[in-house]
Tab-separated table of N, CA and C in Angstrom:
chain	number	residue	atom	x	y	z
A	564	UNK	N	176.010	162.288	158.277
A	564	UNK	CA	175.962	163.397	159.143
A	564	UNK	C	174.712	163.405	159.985
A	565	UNK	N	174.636	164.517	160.401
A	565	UNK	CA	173.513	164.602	161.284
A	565	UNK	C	171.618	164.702	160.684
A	566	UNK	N	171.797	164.821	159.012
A	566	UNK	CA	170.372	163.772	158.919
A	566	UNK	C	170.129	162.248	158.755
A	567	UNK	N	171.563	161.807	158.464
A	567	UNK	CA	171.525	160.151	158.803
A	567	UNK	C	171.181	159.864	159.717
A	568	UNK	N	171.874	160.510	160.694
A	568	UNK	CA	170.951	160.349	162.474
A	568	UNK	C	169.887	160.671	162.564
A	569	UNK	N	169.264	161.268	162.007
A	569	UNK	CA	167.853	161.657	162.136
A	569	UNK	C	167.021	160.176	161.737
A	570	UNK	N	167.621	160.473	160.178
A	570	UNK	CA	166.651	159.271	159.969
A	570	UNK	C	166.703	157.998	160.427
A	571	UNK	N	168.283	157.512	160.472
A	571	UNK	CA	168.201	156.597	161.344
A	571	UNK	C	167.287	156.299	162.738
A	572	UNK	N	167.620	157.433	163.363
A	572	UNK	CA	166.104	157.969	164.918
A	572	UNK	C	164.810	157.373	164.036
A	573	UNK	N	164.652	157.828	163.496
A	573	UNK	CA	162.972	157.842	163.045
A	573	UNK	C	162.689	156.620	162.852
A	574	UNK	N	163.738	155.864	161.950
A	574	UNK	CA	163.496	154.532	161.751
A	574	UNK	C	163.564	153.624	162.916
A	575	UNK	N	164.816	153.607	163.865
A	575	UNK	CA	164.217	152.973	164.899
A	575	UNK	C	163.609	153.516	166.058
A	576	UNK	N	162.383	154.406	166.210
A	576	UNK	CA	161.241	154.915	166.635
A	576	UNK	C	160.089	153.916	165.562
A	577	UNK	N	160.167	153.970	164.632
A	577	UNK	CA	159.366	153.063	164.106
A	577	UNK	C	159.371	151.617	164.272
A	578	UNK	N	160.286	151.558	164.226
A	578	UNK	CA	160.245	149.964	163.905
A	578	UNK	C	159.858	149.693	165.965
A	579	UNK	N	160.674	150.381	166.815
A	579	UNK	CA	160.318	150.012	168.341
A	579	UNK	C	158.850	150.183	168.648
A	580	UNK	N	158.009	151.187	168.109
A	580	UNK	CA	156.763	151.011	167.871
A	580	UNK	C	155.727	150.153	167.061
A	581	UNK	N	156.396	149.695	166.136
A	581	UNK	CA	155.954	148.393	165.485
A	581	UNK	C	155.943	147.331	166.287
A	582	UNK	N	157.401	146.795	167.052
A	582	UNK	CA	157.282	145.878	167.778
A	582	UNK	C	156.477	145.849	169.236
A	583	UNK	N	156.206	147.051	169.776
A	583	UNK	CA	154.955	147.457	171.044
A	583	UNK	C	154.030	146.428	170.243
A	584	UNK	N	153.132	147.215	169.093
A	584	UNK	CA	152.115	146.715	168.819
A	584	UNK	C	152.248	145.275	168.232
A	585	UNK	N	153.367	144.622	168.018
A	585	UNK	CA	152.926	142.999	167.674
A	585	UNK	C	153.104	142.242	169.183
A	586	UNK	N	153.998	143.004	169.969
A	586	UNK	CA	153.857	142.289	171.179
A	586	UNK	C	152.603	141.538	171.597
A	587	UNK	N	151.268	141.774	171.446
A	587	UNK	CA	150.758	141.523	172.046
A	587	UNK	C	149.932	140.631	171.129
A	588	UNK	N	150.286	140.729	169.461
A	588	UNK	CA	149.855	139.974	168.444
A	588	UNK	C	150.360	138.367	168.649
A	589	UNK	N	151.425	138.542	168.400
A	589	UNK	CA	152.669	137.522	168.238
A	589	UNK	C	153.049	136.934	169.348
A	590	UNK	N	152.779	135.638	169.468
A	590	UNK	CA	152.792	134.522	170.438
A	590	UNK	C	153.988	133.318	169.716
A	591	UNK	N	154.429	132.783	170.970
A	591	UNK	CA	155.090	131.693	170.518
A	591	UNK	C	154.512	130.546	170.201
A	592	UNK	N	154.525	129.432	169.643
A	592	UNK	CA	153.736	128.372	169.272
A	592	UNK	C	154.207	127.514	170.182
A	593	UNK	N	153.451	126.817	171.180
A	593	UNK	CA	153.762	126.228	171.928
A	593	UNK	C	153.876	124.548	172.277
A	594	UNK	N	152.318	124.500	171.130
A	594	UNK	CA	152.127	123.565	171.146
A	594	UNK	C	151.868	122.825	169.485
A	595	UNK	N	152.895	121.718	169.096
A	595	UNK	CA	152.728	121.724	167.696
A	595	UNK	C	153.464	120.754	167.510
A	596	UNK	N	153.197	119.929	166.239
A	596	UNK	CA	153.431	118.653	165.965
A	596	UNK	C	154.650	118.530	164.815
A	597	UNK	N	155.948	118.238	165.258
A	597	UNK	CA	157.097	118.692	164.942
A	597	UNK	C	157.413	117.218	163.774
A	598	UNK	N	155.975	116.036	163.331
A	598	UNK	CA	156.127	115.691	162.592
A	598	UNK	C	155.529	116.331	161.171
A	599	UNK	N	154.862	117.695	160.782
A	599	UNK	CA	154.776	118.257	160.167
A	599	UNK	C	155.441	119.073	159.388
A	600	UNK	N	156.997	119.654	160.043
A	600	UNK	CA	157.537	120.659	160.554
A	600	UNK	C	158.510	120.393	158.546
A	601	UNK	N	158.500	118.992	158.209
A	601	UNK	CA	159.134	119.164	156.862
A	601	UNK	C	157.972	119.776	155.815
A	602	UNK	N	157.154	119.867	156.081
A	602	UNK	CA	156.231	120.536	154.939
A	602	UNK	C	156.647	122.224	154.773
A	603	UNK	N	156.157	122.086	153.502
A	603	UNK	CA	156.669	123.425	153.012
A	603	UNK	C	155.986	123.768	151.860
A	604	UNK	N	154.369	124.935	152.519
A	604	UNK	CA	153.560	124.985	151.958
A	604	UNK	C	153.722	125.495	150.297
A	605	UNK	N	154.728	126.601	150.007
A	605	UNK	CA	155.055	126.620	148.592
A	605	UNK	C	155.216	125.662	147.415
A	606	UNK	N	156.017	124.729	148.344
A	606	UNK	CA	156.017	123.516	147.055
A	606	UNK	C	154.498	122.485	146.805
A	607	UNK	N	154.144	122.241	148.147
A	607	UNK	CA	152.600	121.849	147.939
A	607	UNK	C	152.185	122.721	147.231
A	608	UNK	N	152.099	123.781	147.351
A	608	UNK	CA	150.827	124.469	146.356
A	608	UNK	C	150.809	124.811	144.891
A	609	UNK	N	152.471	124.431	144.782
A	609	UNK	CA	153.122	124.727	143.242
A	609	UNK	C	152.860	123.070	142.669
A	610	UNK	N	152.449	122.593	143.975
A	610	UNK	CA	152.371	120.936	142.849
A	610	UNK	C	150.988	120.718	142.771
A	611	UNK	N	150.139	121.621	143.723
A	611	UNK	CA	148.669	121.457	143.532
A	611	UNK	C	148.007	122.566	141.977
A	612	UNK	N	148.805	123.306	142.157
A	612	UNK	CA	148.734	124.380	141.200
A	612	UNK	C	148.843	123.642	139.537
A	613	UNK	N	149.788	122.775	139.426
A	613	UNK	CA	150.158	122.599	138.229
A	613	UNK	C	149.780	120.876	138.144
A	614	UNK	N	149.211	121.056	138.853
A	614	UNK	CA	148.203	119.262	139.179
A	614	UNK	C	149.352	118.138	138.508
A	615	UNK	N	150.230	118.646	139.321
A	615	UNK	CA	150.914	117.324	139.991
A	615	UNK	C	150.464	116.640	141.342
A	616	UNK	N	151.114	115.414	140.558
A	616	UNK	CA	150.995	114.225	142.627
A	616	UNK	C	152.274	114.637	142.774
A	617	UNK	N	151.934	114.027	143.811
A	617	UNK	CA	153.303	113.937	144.915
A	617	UNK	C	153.355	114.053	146.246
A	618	UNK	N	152.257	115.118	146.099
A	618	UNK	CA	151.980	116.187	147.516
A	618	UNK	C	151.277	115.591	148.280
A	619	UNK	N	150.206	114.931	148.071
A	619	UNK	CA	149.503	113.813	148.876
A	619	UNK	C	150.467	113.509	150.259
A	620	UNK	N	151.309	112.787	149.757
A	620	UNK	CA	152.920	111.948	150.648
A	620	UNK	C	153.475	113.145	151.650
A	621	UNK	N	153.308	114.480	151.228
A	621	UNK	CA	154.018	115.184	152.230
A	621	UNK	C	152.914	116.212	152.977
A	622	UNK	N	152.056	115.979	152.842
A	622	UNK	CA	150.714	116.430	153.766
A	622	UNK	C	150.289	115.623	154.790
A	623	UNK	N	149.121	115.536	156.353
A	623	UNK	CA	148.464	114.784	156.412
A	623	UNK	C	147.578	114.079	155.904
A	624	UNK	N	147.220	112.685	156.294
A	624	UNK	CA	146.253	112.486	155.459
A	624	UNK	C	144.515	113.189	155.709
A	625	UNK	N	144.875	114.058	157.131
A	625	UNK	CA	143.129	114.811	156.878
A	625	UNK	C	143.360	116.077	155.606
A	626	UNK	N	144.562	116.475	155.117
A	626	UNK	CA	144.820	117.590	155.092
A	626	UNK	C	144.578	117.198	152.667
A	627	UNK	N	145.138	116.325	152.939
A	627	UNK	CA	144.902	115.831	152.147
A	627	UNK	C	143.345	114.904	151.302
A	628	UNK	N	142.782	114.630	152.279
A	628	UNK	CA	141.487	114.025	152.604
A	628	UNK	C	140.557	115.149	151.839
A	629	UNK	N	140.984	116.368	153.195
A	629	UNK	CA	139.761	117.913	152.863
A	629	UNK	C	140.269	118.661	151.168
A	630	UNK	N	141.625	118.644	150.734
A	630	UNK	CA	142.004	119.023	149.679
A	630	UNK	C	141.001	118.561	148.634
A	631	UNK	N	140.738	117.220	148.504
A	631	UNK	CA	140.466	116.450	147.533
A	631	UNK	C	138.680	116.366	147.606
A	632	UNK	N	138.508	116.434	148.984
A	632	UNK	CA	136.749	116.650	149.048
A	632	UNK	C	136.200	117.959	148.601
A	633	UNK	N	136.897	119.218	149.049
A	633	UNK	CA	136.755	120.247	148.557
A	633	UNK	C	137.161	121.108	147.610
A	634	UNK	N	138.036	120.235	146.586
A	634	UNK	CA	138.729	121.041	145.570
A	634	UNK	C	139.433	121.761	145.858
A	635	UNK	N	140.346	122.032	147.208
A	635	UNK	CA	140.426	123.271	147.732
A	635	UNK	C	142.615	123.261	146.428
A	636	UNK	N	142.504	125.278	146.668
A	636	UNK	CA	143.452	124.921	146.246
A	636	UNK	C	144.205	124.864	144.672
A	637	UNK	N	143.284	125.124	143.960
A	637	UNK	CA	143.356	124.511	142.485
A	637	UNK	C	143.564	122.936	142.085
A	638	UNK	N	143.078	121.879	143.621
A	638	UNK	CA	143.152	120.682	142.950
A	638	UNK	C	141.815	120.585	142.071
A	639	UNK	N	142.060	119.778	140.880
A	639	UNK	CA	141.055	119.637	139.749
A	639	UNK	C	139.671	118.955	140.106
A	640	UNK	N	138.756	119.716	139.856
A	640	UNK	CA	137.497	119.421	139.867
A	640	UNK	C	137.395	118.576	138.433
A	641	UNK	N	136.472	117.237	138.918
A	641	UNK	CA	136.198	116.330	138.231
A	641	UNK	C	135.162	116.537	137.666
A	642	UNK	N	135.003	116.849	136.213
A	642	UNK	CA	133.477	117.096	135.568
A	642	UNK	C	132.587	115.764	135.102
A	643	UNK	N	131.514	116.129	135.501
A	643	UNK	CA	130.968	114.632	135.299
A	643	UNK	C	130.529	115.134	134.024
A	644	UNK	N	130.061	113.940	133.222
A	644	UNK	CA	129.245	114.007	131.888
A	644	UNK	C	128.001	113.551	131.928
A	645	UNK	N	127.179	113.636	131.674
A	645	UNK	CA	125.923	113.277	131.436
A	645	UNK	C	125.204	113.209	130.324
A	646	UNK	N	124.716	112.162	129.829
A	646	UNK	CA	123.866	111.723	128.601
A	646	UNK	C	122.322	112.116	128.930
A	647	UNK	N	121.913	112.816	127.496
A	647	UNK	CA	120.436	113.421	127.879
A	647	UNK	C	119.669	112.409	126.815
């Protein structure tokens, strides 16, 4: 009835005001390297997470490079040992 319409109104008053303000957020990507485009950061991070390989192969290799220089990620930091 006529508060379904209401709320329905309200909701799209909201949401058309939501989209004003990303207008000017939200850009198209224009420029981008569509040999990347099979990665799919969830499973990388579920295999970095549970320190599996694999993921190496479906990253770049800078991307992979900085992972491993910086631990980034939950890849495993290597503890050194030292004799006193």
């Amino acid at each position: 009835g006529e508060t379904l319409a209401s709320i329905q109104y309200l909701i799209r008053l909201m949401i058309n005001q939501q989209l004003k303000q990303w207008k000017n957020i939200v850009v198209d990507v224009e420029k981008y390297n569509p040999d990347v485009l099979h990665i799919f950061t969830n499973e990388i991070m579920e295999l970095l997470k549970n320190g599996q390989t694999g993921w190496e192969s479906k990253v770049p290799a800078k991307v992979e490079k900085l992972v491993k220089e910086k631990y980034l990620f939950g890849y495993p930091f290597e503890q050194m040992e030292f004799e006193y």
